[in-house]
Structures are given as structure tokens and as C-alpha cells.
Tab-separated table of C-alpha atoms (C1' of nucleotides) in Angstrom:
chain	number	residue	atom	x	y	z
S	1	MET	CA	33.404	-30.509	-26.372
S	2	GLY	CA	31.850	-28.957	-23.333
S	3	HIS	CA	28.834	-26.715	-23.077
S	4	SER	CA	29.119	-25.281	-19.597
S	5	GLN	CA	28.291	-21.696	-18.765
S	6	ALA	CA	31.954	-20.905	-18.118
S	7	GLU	CA	32.802	-22.197	-21.539
S	8	LYS	CA	30.124	-20.051	-23.102
S	9	ALA	CA	31.648	-16.961	-21.499
S	10	ALA	CA	35.050	-18.007	-22.816
S	11	SER	CA	33.593	-18.456	-26.279
S	12	ARG	CA	32.163	-14.977	-26.181
S	13	GLU	CA	35.558	-13.574	-25.249
S	14	ARG	CA	37.215	-15.415	-28.106
S	15	ILE	CA	34.643	-14.041	-30.537
S	16	LEU	CA	35.162	-10.474	-29.354
S	17	ASP	CA	38.939	-10.808	-29.412
S	18	ALA	CA	38.870	-12.185	-32.934
S	19	ALA	CA	36.538	-9.379	-34.004
S	20	ALA	CA	38.696	-6.672	-32.411
S	21	ARG	CA	41.765	-8.050	-34.144
S	22	GLN	CA	39.941	-8.146	-37.451
S	23	ILE	CA	38.704	-4.567	-37.000
S	24	ASN	CA	42.267	-3.375	-36.495
S	25	GLU	CA	43.490	-5.345	-39.469
S	26	GLY	CA	40.760	-4.775	-42.012
S	27	GLY	CA	38.255	-2.289	-40.656
S	28	LEU	CA	34.664	-2.648	-39.505
S	29	ASP	CA	33.314	-3.860	-42.826
S	30	SER	CA	35.815	-6.673	-43.076
S	31	VAL	CA	34.366	-8.511	-40.102
S	32	ALA	CA	32.442	-11.498	-41.493
S	33	VAL	CA	30.410	-13.577	-39.081
S	34	ALA	CA	31.382	-16.954	-40.543
S	35	GLU	CA	35.111	-16.209	-40.628
S	36	LEU	CA	34.949	-14.677	-37.183
S	37	MET	CA	33.345	-17.774	-35.693
S	38	GLN	CA	35.845	-20.018	-37.410
S	39	ASN	CA	38.685	-17.965	-35.906
S	40	ALA	CA	37.028	-18.387	-32.522
S	41	GLY	CA	36.858	-22.159	-33.040
S	42	LEU	CA	33.084	-22.288	-33.505
S	43	THR	CA	30.579	-22.548	-36.322
S	44	LYS	CA	28.561	-19.604	-37.514
S	45	GLY	CA	25.254	-20.882	-36.165
S	46	ALA	CA	26.453	-20.338	-32.596
S	47	PHE	CA	26.945	-16.612	-33.160
S	48	TYR	CA	23.376	-15.642	-32.413
S	49	GLY	CA	23.533	-17.331	-29.035
S	50	HIS	CA	26.073	-14.657	-28.097
S	51	PHE	CA	24.931	-11.521	-29.901
S	52	GLU	CA	21.643	-10.178	-31.124
S	53	SER	CA	23.085	-9.196	-34.489
S	54	ARG	CA	26.330	-8.483	-36.273
S	55	ASP	CA	25.846	-4.763	-35.647
S	56	ALA	CA	25.440	-5.266	-31.899
S	57	MET	CA	28.651	-7.279	-31.826
S	58	ILE	CA	30.544	-4.669	-33.857
S	59	GLU	CA	29.778	-2.034	-31.283
S	60	GLU	CA	31.285	-4.113	-28.475
S	61	ALA	CA	34.208	-5.220	-30.593
S	62	ALA	CA	35.021	-1.628	-31.607
S	63	ARG	CA	35.423	-0.767	-27.943
S	64	ARG	CA	37.674	-3.754	-27.455
S	65	ALA	CA	39.733	-2.858	-30.513
S	66	MET	CA	40.361	0.501	-28.846
S	67	GLU	CA	41.450	-1.132	-25.609
S	68	ARG	CA	43.890	-3.362	-27.451
S	69	GLY	CA	45.391	-0.343	-29.182
S	70	GLN	CA	45.894	1.718	-26.077
S	71	SER	CA	47.846	-0.995	-24.285
S	72	LYS	CA	51.247	0.325	-25.389
S	73	LEU	CA	50.379	3.756	-24.086
S	74	VAL	CA	49.150	2.387	-20.777
S	75	ARG	CA	52.411	0.487	-20.440
S	76	LEU	CA	54.473	3.589	-21.212
S	77	PHE	CA	52.734	5.507	-18.447
S	78	SER	CA	52.969	2.692	-15.912
S	79	ASP	CA	56.654	1.986	-16.618
S	80	ASN	CA	57.613	5.632	-16.508
S	81	ASP	CA	56.329	8.151	-14.040
S	82	SER	CA	56.422	11.119	-16.369
S	83	PRO	CA	57.295	10.308	-19.966
S	84	SER	CA	58.122	13.252	-22.176
S	85	LEU	CA	55.907	14.342	-25.052
S	86	GLU	CA	58.581	13.083	-27.411
S	87	GLN	CA	58.417	9.601	-25.919
S	88	VAL	CA	54.641	9.534	-26.252
S	89	VAL	CA	54.742	10.755	-29.838
S	90	ASP	CA	57.383	8.162	-30.648
S	91	VAL	CA	55.129	5.369	-29.467
S	92	TRP	CA	52.500	6.418	-31.970
S	93	LEU	CA	54.629	7.453	-34.897
S	94	ASP	CA	57.115	4.625	-34.762
S	95	PRO	CA	56.996	2.966	-38.216
S	96	SER	CA	56.621	-0.484	-36.683
S	97	HIS	CA	53.586	0.698	-34.742
S	98	VAL	CA	52.132	2.228	-37.868
S	99	GLN	CA	52.484	-1.064	-39.709
S	100	ASP	CA	51.115	-3.048	-36.784
S	101	PHE	CA	47.551	-3.673	-37.839
S	102	THR	CA	46.954	-6.208	-35.081
S	103	THR	CA	47.493	-4.240	-31.908
S	104	GLY	CA	48.027	-0.769	-33.389
S	105	CYS	CA	46.211	2.388	-32.396
S	106	GLY	CA	42.488	1.776	-32.458
S	107	ILE	CA	41.495	5.350	-33.210
S	108	CYS	CA	43.828	5.371	-36.167
S	109	ALA	CA	42.239	2.154	-37.403
S	110	LEU	CA	38.717	3.558	-37.112
S	111	ALA	CA	39.279	7.265	-37.781
S	112	GLY	CA	38.614	6.940	-41.471
S	113	GLU	CA	35.515	4.815	-41.426
S	114	ALA	CA	33.864	5.942	-38.200
S	115	ARG	CA	32.216	8.598	-40.335
S	116	PHE	CA	30.065	5.845	-41.880
S	117	ALA	CA	29.526	3.937	-38.653
S	118	SER	CA	26.660	3.992	-36.153
S	119	PRO	CA	26.361	6.722	-33.519
S	120	GLU	CA	27.452	4.169	-30.919
S	121	VAL	CA	30.719	3.477	-32.697
S	122	LYS	CA	31.287	7.196	-33.200
S	123	GLN	CA	30.889	7.706	-29.503
S	124	VAL	CA	33.409	4.974	-28.764
S	125	VAL	CA	35.861	6.787	-31.028
S	126	ALA	CA	35.156	10.116	-29.336
S	127	GLU	CA	35.686	8.630	-25.873
S	128	GLN	CA	38.960	7.064	-26.890
S	129	PHE	CA	40.039	10.343	-28.474
S	130	ASN	CA	39.321	12.253	-25.287
S	131	TRP	CA	41.110	9.662	-23.177
S	132	SER	CA	44.192	9.924	-25.376
S	133	VAL	CA	44.129	13.718	-25.295
S	134	ARG	CA	44.266	13.545	-21.512
S	135	GLN	CA	47.267	11.216	-21.616
S	136	ILE	CA	49.102	13.568	-23.938
S	137	ALA	CA	48.183	16.617	-21.903
S	138	ARG	CA	49.715	14.985	-18.824
S	139	THR	CA	53.127	15.229	-20.470
S	140	MET	CA	52.700	18.909	-21.211
S	141	GLY	CA	52.647	20.475	-17.777
S	142	ALA	CA	49.819	22.131	-15.940
S	143	ASP	CA	49.365	24.896	-18.473
S	144	GLU	CA	45.657	25.343	-18.988
S	145	SER	CA	46.153	25.395	-22.741
S	146	ALA	CA	47.602	21.887	-22.547
S	147	ALA	CA	44.300	20.189	-23.426
S	148	ALA	CA	43.800	22.375	-26.481
S	149	ARG	CA	47.323	21.786	-27.692
S	150	ALA	CA	47.082	18.051	-26.967
S	151	THR	CA	43.922	17.906	-29.080
S	152	ALA	CA	45.819	19.290	-32.057
S	153	ILE	CA	48.762	16.983	-31.428
S	154	LEU	CA	46.643	13.847	-31.289
S	155	THR	CA	44.798	14.942	-34.417
S	156	ALA	CA	48.096	15.351	-36.247
S	157	ILE	CA	49.244	11.932	-35.014
S	158	ILE	CA	46.087	10.275	-36.297
S	159	GLY	CA	46.447	12.034	-39.634
S	160	ALA	CA	50.051	10.894	-39.893
S	161	VAL	CA	49.300	7.262	-39.105
S	162	SER	CA	46.328	7.221	-41.478
S	163	MET	CA	48.147	8.889	-44.353
S	164	SER	CA	51.317	6.871	-44.007
S	165	ARG	CA	49.138	3.774	-44.294
S	166	ALA	CA	47.140	5.211	-47.175
S	167	VAL	CA	49.940	6.091	-49.581
S	168	GLY	CA	51.553	3.093	-51.222
S	169	ASP	CA	54.929	4.792	-51.125
S	170	ALA	CA	57.232	3.820	-48.242
S	171	ALA	CA	59.487	6.876	-48.572
S	172	LEU	CA	56.524	9.245	-48.522
S	173	ALA	CA	55.125	7.380	-45.524
S	174	ARG	CA	58.374	7.956	-43.630
S	175	ASP	CA	58.401	11.635	-44.583
S	176	ILE	CA	54.875	12.040	-43.276
S	177	LEU	CA	55.749	10.472	-39.926
S	178	ALA	CA	59.043	12.328	-39.503
S	179	ASN	CA	57.710	15.728	-40.508
S	180	THR	CA	54.678	15.377	-38.297
S	181	LYS	CA	56.855	14.490	-35.337
S	182	ALA	CA	59.051	17.517	-36.064
S	183	MET	CA	56.055	19.829	-36.267
S	184	ILE	CA	54.631	18.567	-32.984
S	185	LEU	CA	57.890	19.051	-31.111
S	186	ARG	CA	58.466	22.464	-32.702
S	187	THR	CA	55.063	23.763	-31.734
S	188	HIS	CA	55.507	22.325	-28.256
S	189	ASP	CA	58.873	24.003	-27.741
S	190	ALA	CA	57.425	27.269	-28.965
S	191	SER	CA	54.731	27.091	-26.277
S	192	ALA	CA	57.045	26.043	-23.453
P	1	MET	CA	16.674	7.812	-76.705
P	2	GLY	CA	19.756	8.189	-78.784
P	3	HIS	CA	22.700	5.871	-79.124
P	4	SER	CA	25.295	7.952	-80.866
P	5	GLN	CA	28.977	7.822	-80.015
P	6	ALA	CA	28.858	11.323	-78.580
P	7	GLU	CA	26.045	10.251	-76.322
P	8	LYS	CA	28.028	7.238	-75.182
P	9	ALA	CA	30.904	9.491	-74.162
P	10	ALA	CA	28.448	11.698	-72.289
P	11	SER	CA	27.026	8.648	-70.529
P	12	ARG	CA	30.483	7.628	-69.422
P	13	GLU	CA	31.061	11.088	-67.986
P	14	ARG	CA	27.789	10.941	-66.092
P	15	ILE	CA	28.708	7.557	-64.646
P	16	LEU	CA	32.116	8.779	-63.497
P	17	ASP	CA	30.671	11.962	-62.040
P	18	ALA	CA	28.046	10.031	-60.124
P	19	ALA	CA	30.700	7.619	-58.869
P	20	ALA	CA	33.042	10.419	-57.784
P	21	ARG	CA	30.203	12.091	-55.904
P	22	GLN	CA	29.282	8.808	-54.232
P	23	ILE	CA	32.902	8.165	-53.256
P	24	ASN	CA	33.068	11.531	-51.545
P	25	GLU	CA	29.773	10.935	-49.819
P	26	GLY	CA	30.012	7.327	-48.763
P	27	GLY	CA	33.465	5.999	-49.542
P	28	LEU	CA	34.703	3.497	-52.094
P	29	ASP	CA	32.691	0.573	-50.774
P	30	SER	CA	29.434	2.482	-50.973
P	31	VAL	CA	29.521	2.668	-54.765
P	32	ALA	CA	26.946	0.156	-56.054
P	33	VAL	CA	26.777	-0.424	-59.784
P	34	ALA	CA	22.991	-0.490	-60.009
P	35	GLU	CA	22.493	2.694	-57.971
P	36	LEU	CA	25.290	4.386	-59.855
P	37	MET	CA	23.729	3.644	-63.232
P	38	GLN	CA	20.349	4.799	-62.020
P	39	ASN	CA	21.904	8.104	-60.908
P	40	ALA	CA	23.443	8.390	-64.360
P	41	GLY	CA	20.032	7.813	-65.957
P	42	LEU	CA	20.825	4.339	-67.273
P	43	THR	CA	20.168	0.728	-66.354
P	44	LYS	CA	22.783	-1.477	-64.832
P	45	GLY	CA	23.260	-3.689	-67.880
P	46	ALA	CA	24.876	-0.808	-69.755
P	47	PHE	CA	27.662	-0.508	-67.236
P	48	TYR	CA	29.872	-3.141	-68.791
P	49	GLY	CA	29.797	-1.378	-72.112
P	50	HIS	CA	31.735	1.422	-70.389
P	51	PHE	CA	34.008	-0.336	-67.921
P	52	GLU	CA	35.628	-3.736	-67.697
P	53	SER	CA	34.637	-4.158	-64.083
P	54	ARG	CA	33.552	-2.253	-61.001
P	55	ASP	CA	37.157	-2.184	-59.768
P	56	ALA	CA	38.409	-0.637	-62.994
P	57	MET	CA	35.763	2.071	-62.746
P	58	ILE	CA	36.583	2.764	-59.091
P	59	GLU	CA	40.155	3.554	-59.983
P	60	GLU	CA	39.086	6.181	-62.510
P	61	ALA	CA	36.385	7.566	-60.276
P	62	ALA	CA	38.790	7.905	-57.355
P	63	ARG	CA	40.959	10.165	-59.473
P	64	ARG	CA	37.926	12.200	-60.433
P	65	ALA	CA	36.791	12.453	-56.825
P	66	MET	CA	40.161	14.024	-56.088
P	67	GLU	CA	39.806	16.525	-58.884
P	68	ARG	CA	36.382	17.543	-57.640
P	69	GLY	CA	37.788	18.091	-54.144
P	70	GLN	CA	40.692	20.251	-55.218
P	71	SER	CA	38.504	22.679	-57.130
P	72	LYS	CA	38.125	25.077	-54.208
P	73	LEU	CA	41.853	25.194	-53.767
P	74	VAL	CA	42.457	25.778	-57.451
P	75	ARG	CA	39.980	28.645	-57.335
P	76	LEU	CA	41.671	30.179	-54.302
P	77	PHE	CA	44.998	30.218	-56.096
P	78	SER	CA	43.592	31.552	-59.342
P	79	ASP	CA	41.552	34.296	-57.637
P	80	ASN	CA	44.417	35.392	-55.457
P	81	ASP	CA	47.996	35.683	-56.546
P	82	SER	CA	49.548	34.722	-53.242
P	83	PRO	CA	47.101	33.592	-50.596
P	84	SER	CA	48.440	33.298	-47.076
P	85	LEU	CA	48.834	29.989	-45.300
P	86	GLU	CA	45.957	30.995	-43.055
P	87	GLN	CA	43.661	31.435	-46.048
P	88	VAL	CA	44.608	28.023	-47.400
P	89	VAL	CA	44.131	26.338	-44.051
P	90	ASP	CA	40.772	28.045	-43.680
P	91	VAL	CA	39.545	26.560	-46.939
P	92	TRP	CA	40.197	23.073	-45.618
P	93	LEU	CA	39.214	23.468	-42.008
P	94	ASP	CA	36.100	25.511	-42.534
P	95	PRO	CA	33.288	23.565	-40.845
P	96	SER	CA	31.089	23.840	-43.920
P	97	HIS	CA	33.824	22.297	-46.048
P	98	VAL	CA	34.273	19.526	-43.505
P	99	GLN	CA	30.580	18.704	-43.688
P	100	ASP	CA	30.536	18.947	-47.457
P	101	PHE	CA	30.651	15.320	-48.491
P	102	THR	CA	29.814	16.100	-52.104
P	103	THR	CA	32.665	18.309	-53.226
P	104	GLY	CA	34.841	18.167	-50.108
P	105	CYS	CA	38.512	17.298	-50.005
P	106	GLY	CA	39.066	14.036	-51.817
P	107	ILE	CA	42.127	12.980	-49.846
P	108	CYS	CA	40.180	13.466	-46.633
P	109	ALA	CA	37.416	11.284	-48.019
P	110	LEU	CA	39.784	8.500	-49.008
P	111	ALA	CA	42.514	8.834	-46.364
P	112	GLY	CA	40.907	6.335	-44.046
P	113	GLU	CA	40.048	3.604	-46.478
P	114	ALA	CA	42.869	3.913	-49.004
P	115	ARG	CA	44.724	1.544	-46.733
P	116	PHE	CA	42.375	-1.233	-47.885
P	117	ALA	CA	42.261	-0.145	-51.517
P	118	SER	CA	44.211	-1.303	-54.555
P	119	PRO	CA	47.751	-0.067	-55.250
P	120	GLU	CA	46.309	2.062	-58.055
P	121	VAL	CA	44.001	3.926	-55.706
P	122	LYS	CA	46.808	4.336	-53.173
P	123	GLN	CA	48.903	5.926	-55.849
P	124	VAL	CA	46.113	8.327	-56.757
P	125	VAL	CA	45.970	9.367	-53.096
P	126	ALA	CA	49.736	9.808	-52.943
P	127	GLU	CA	49.762	11.956	-56.083
P	128	GLN	CA	47.000	14.163	-54.755
P	129	PHE	CA	48.808	14.447	-51.444
P	130	ASN	CA	51.999	15.577	-53.143
P	131	TRP	CA	50.115	18.056	-55.298
P	132	SER	CA	48.468	19.565	-52.231
P	133	VAL	CA	51.779	19.754	-50.371
P	134	ARG	CA	53.185	21.812	-53.230
P	135	GLN	CA	50.227	24.195	-53.095
P	136	ILE	CA	50.703	24.705	-49.370
P	137	ALA	CA	54.449	25.126	-49.714
P	138	ARG	CA	53.861	27.918	-52.223
P	139	THR	CA	52.335	30.023	-49.448
P	140	MET	CA	55.308	29.489	-47.178
P	141	GLY	CA	58.100	31.278	-48.947
P	142	ALA	CA	61.155	29.887	-50.661
P	143	ASP	CA	62.597	28.356	-47.534
P	144	GLU	CA	63.886	24.915	-48.496
P	145	SER	CA	62.246	23.416	-45.422
P	146	ALA	CA	58.869	24.562	-46.759
P	147	ALA	CA	58.047	21.197	-48.354
P	148	ALA	CA	58.787	19.305	-45.160
P	149	ARG	CA	56.701	21.707	-43.099
P	150	ALA	CA	53.892	21.651	-45.639
P	151	THR	CA	53.831	17.861	-45.454
P	152	ALA	CA	53.202	18.016	-41.731
P	153	ILE	CA	50.601	20.743	-42.162
P	154	LEU	CA	48.616	18.828	-44.753
P	155	THR	CA	48.800	15.700	-42.629
P	156	ALA	CA	47.383	17.606	-39.673
P	157	ILE	CA	44.619	19.034	-41.865
P	158	ILE	CA	43.630	15.585	-43.078
P	159	GLY	CA	43.637	14.276	-39.529
P	160	ALA	CA	41.458	17.166	-38.421
P	161	VAL	CA	38.899	16.730	-41.183
P	162	SER	CA	38.785	12.968	-40.663
P	163	MET	CA	38.456	13.142	-36.909
P	164	SER	CA	35.911	15.917	-36.874
P	165	ARG	CA	33.803	13.757	-39.166
P	166	ALA	CA	34.430	10.621	-37.099
P	167	VAL	CA	33.330	11.826	-33.681
P	168	GLY	CA	29.594	12.203	-33.306
P	169	ASP	CA	30.064	15.246	-31.094
P	170	ALA	CA	29.732	18.642	-32.797
P	171	ALA	CA	31.514	20.567	-30.030
P	172	LEU	CA	34.454	18.186	-30.079
P	173	ALA	CA	34.546	18.416	-33.872
P	174	ARG	CA	34.844	22.209	-33.635
P	175	ASP	CA	37.600	21.928	-31.037
P	176	ILE	CA	39.551	19.604	-33.264
P	177	LEU	CA	39.353	21.996	-36.206
P	178	ALA	CA	40.112	25.141	-34.193
P	179	ASN	CA	43.012	23.659	-32.255
P	180	THR	CA	44.558	22.182	-35.367
P	181	LYS	CA	44.376	25.519	-37.122
P	182	ALA	CA	45.983	27.180	-34.105
P	183	MET	CA	48.791	24.659	-34.022
P	184	ILE	CA	49.510	25.028	-37.720
P	185	LEU	CA	49.726	28.811	-37.514
P	186	ARG	CA	51.793	28.667	-34.337
P	187	THR	CA	54.359	26.326	-35.823
P	188	HIS	CA	54.437	28.418	-38.975
P	189	ASP	CA	55.076	31.647	-37.092
P	190	ALA	CA	57.831	29.960	-35.103
P	191	SER	CA	59.582	29.017	-38.352
P	192	ALA	CA	59.141	32.363	-40.044
K	1	DT	C1'	18.892	11.892	-102.046
K	2	DG	C1'	16.995	7.735	-100.620
K	3	DT	C1'	17.118	2.835	-99.162
K	4	DA	C1'	19.234	-1.456	-96.925
K	5	DC	C1'	22.038	-3.145	-93.625
K	6	DA	C1'	25.731	-3.641	-90.119
K	7	DT	C1'	26.970	-1.672	-85.794
K	8	DC	C1'	26.397	-0.882	-81.209
K	9	DA	C1'	24.424	1.776	-76.830
K	10	DG	C1'	21.172	0.520	-73.906
K	11	DT	C1'	17.517	-2.776	-71.792
K	12	DG	C1'	15.897	-5.965	-68.509
K	13	DA	C1'	15.802	-10.572	-66.982
K	14	DA	C1'	18.630	-14.056	-65.028
K	15	DC	C1'	22.720	-16.108	-62.792
K	16	DG	C1'	26.067	-16.966	-59.141
K	17	DC	C1'	28.065	-15.937	-55.082
K	18	DG	C1'	28.804	-14.200	-50.440
K	19	DC	C1'	26.932	-13.210	-46.277
K	20	DG	C1'	23.733	-12.288	-42.358
K	21	DT	C1'	20.288	-14.816	-40.222
K	22	DT	C1'	17.166	-18.781	-38.868
K	23	DC	C1'	16.043	-23.210	-37.176
K	24	DA	C1'	15.501	-28.132	-36.174
K	25	DC	C1'	18.527	-31.053	-34.044
K	26	DT	C1'	22.480	-33.050	-30.970
K	27	DG	C1'	24.620	-34.059	-26.932
K	28	DA	C1'	26.867	-32.434	-22.734
K	29	DT	C1'	25.636	-29.995	-18.353
K	30	DG	C1'	23.744	-29.652	-14.104
K	31	DT	C1'	19.691	-29.897	-11.153
K	32	DA	C1'	15.777	-32.440	-8.804
K	33	DC	C1'	14.494	-36.379	-6.571
Q	1	DT	C1'	25.196	-41.598	-4.457
Q	2	DG	C1'	22.815	-42.570	-8.390
Q	3	DT	C1'	19.254	-41.866	-11.952
Q	4	DA	C1'	15.956	-39.060	-14.921
Q	5	DC	C1'	15.110	-35.023	-17.058
Q	6	DA	C1'	15.171	-30.099	-18.419
Q	7	DT	C1'	18.331	-26.766	-20.124
Q	8	DC	C1'	21.113	-24.883	-23.416
Q	9	DA	C1'	25.827	-24.242	-26.157
Q	10	DG	C1'	26.951	-25.574	-30.362
Q	11	DT	C1'	26.079	-27.786	-35.167
Q	12	DG	C1'	25.164	-27.619	-39.918
Q	13	DA	C1'	21.892	-27.116	-43.456
Q	14	DA	C1'	18.902	-23.852	-45.495
Q	15	DC	C1'	16.893	-19.282	-46.507
Q	16	DG	C1'	16.717	-14.555	-48.244
Q	17	DC	C1'	18.724	-10.750	-49.943
Q	18	DG	C1'	21.955	-7.678	-52.239
Q	19	DC	C1'	25.088	-7.124	-55.658
Q	20	DG	C1'	28.445	-7.789	-59.477
Q	21	DT	C1'	28.182	-9.776	-63.806
Q	22	DT	C1'	26.286	-11.937	-68.158
Q	23	DC	C1'	23.487	-12.230	-72.148
Q	24	DA	C1'	19.852	-12.376	-75.633
Q	25	DC	C1'	17.374	-8.835	-77.462
Q	26	DT	C1'	15.798	-3.954	-79.119
Q	27	DG	C1'	15.998	-0.084	-81.751
Q	28	DA	C1'	18.528	4.058	-83.096
Q	29	DT	C1'	22.787	5.350	-85.641
Q	30	DG	C1'	25.408	5.964	-89.448
Q	31	DT	C1'	27.633	4.007	-93.478
Q	32	DA	C1'	27.532	1.768	-98.219
Q	33	DC	C1'	25.447	1.714	-102.402
DNA sequence: TGTACATCAGTGAACGCGCGTTCACTGATGTAC
DNA sequence: TGTACATCAGTGAACGCGCGTTCACTGATGTAC
């Protein structure tokens, strides 16, 4: 095995990718250094050549977990000049997206536990929230209330994804997603 | 110190109360047996005279954490024959309630991490969710769509409480709460 | 009513395990001559 | 172009700590006589 500088950079990327995936799947607390390093094809001793501590790594990985999650949204906006609000909401509230713990919405994955996380992680969540609000607002016309309404819409989306994952009942999970979508579109039509 | 059966029952209550409070404050994972027993005025060795395991206790304490959280709502309904939807929403989205990690909404406390919890805990969350939906629906008239709309409203409330706790930014937290309240009332008026 | 004894709530020390972190060592890299 | 050496990515064993769990023991309770 090689030990060049380029390979070290690649190792670091593999560690962060594995951590971001694990964060989406099992939350911040589920990231264990030894398992992480094994998933990256290394042994745990090498970890501290890449990061000062587990906490320092978590902060970077949380950001990456967000970037992974927003990829579907970025694609929707690049494939389609002006997607409708309904299309955007469907991306989030689609049951397969809700069950996708690997590349699913990063805010949804962290919304519940960010409350216990470091200020740095909270800020990452806030930035991602604001970014997503702007994307939603873009579908809602130039109305100056768009940002305020988009804030409420994104909040409802996050609640729906979180709750439909939290209840063990598949039928209730579907109700939550469908009724939230209906409420969002109803309130949007009422403001149009 | 005494060791009567009545005192044992009282000890068990103290343990569960301390656990429920800790769940609301720090989440399921934050409940440590030793700290818990100390808060209940006992030593950790006594724990296993009351519960088979930490997991078994968590399940009971989760239910109790829910009951603690719903007390404000129960009071609102008993003090007032027919509170309006706005009054109910205000109870949940009041900033002081959002910051109240001791007796705050139990579903909001567990919504984010129930996804990683046991099926038993998930079911407790689902039951509490359904109970709360019924309370909200009661304020919305006899319309048969009330349950569906109440589901979306509660979901949005949970999202708002979770997110306003998750972002480290107090101004953003207020925006989230205010805009969610506005959306809920707007969609309600449109359906009335 | 009083005494002897079985029960059992609670104590506190100890165990085992997982996990973050450290460190002496290995061997490939890449630079200096 | 080739050789010697310093650097450093990665290894794997070990450490320390927290925490859930166990267990022998204590002493109050409450029942039997």
C-alpha cells in the first residue's frame, strides 16, 4: 500500500464520505471511529493523522452529509428551469426519499439531534435551512412574502419527514406525508 | 432509611420521573443509570430491583415523558370548553414552551430520535401523535376532513419546535415559529 | 404484646465491554547529493 | 542515474474512562409464634 500525499488526501475523503453516510443513516452519535476507519479501508490508529478529534471530524462530516442530501434538489433545479412548488415538495415528501437514509435530506436527518450538538453543527444546520428556504422561495414568485412562506413550508416538510420516520406505523407515515403535502399546496394556492 | 413496600413504589416513581425529565431535557441516549439513581436519591445498585434493564425502563419513561408534555394541553382543554385552533397552536409554538426542555412537548422531544429507538418507543410516539391530532381536530369543527388537516398541522408544529431548537440562531428560531403559526392559521381559514 | 426470623430494598465495590485516544514501530515516498 | 536518508501515512497494541450490569452484604420491615 502506498503512502503518498495524494493517497492521504484520498483517504481523508473516504473517511468523510463514510462519516457523512453514517450520519444520515444513524445520526451523529452513531459514528464510531473504529467502524468509520474500517469502512474507509484503514485502521483506527490512522484517524488522528487526519483529524484532531472525533468532534472536529463530526463538524466537517455534518456539512458533507448536508451536501449529499441536497444533491437531488440541485439536480431538480438544474434539469428544470423553473420547477413548480409541487415538484419541489414531491422531491422531499416522496416515500422513497423519506426511507432513503443514505442520501436523504440532511436537515431532516439532523433536525432532531442538532439540539444536542455543538454550536458549529447547529450553524451548519441553520445554513442548510436558509439555503433550502431560498430554493423553495424561487418557485413561489417574486412576492416579498415568499421567504416567510417558504420558511413555514420547509419547516412542515422537515416535520413530516421526521415524524413519518419516527412512527413505526407505515399507514400513519403515509398519512403524515400526504396531509402535509396537501396543506402546503392549499396554503400556497390561497396566497397566489 | 426505610425499606417498606410503599417506599419501594415511591422510589420507582421517583426514578421514572427523573428519567422522563431527563428524556425531555437531553433525549433518550442521555439517560445514564447512575445519574438517574442519584437524582432519585438512590445508588445505582438499586436500579435492577426496579427494572429488568435500562432499555425496559426507557420504554416506560418515554411514555411518562409524553404524559408530562401533554399536561399543558390537557389543562387548556379543561379550563376552556372549546379553545380555538389559534389558542392550541399558541400553546405549542410559544417560545417559552419551545425552550422548556423539562415539561415541553414530549413528541417534539422524541420526534428526532424515535427513528433510532425500539419499536415500543416508536409506538408510544405514534399513540401520542394520534392523541394530539384528535385534540387539534376538536377545535376545527365537525368537518370530516378535520383529522387530515389536524395531522398536517401537528406535523408542522413538531417541525417548528424541532427546528427552532436545532438552529443556534434565536432570530431564525422566532421566524420559524411565527411563520409556521401564520401558515397554519392561513390554511385553516381557507378551509373554513 | 413481645420476641425471633425470613424477606427484601438499598448499598457500594467490582466486572466487562465499547470506544476515543495515544504511541512506538513499519515501510513506502520522495528529496538531497 | 543511482544511492542514502529523512519524512510521514498507516499499523496494531495498549490505555483510560464511562457506563450498564452483577453481587455479596447490610439493616429495616413485617410476619409467625
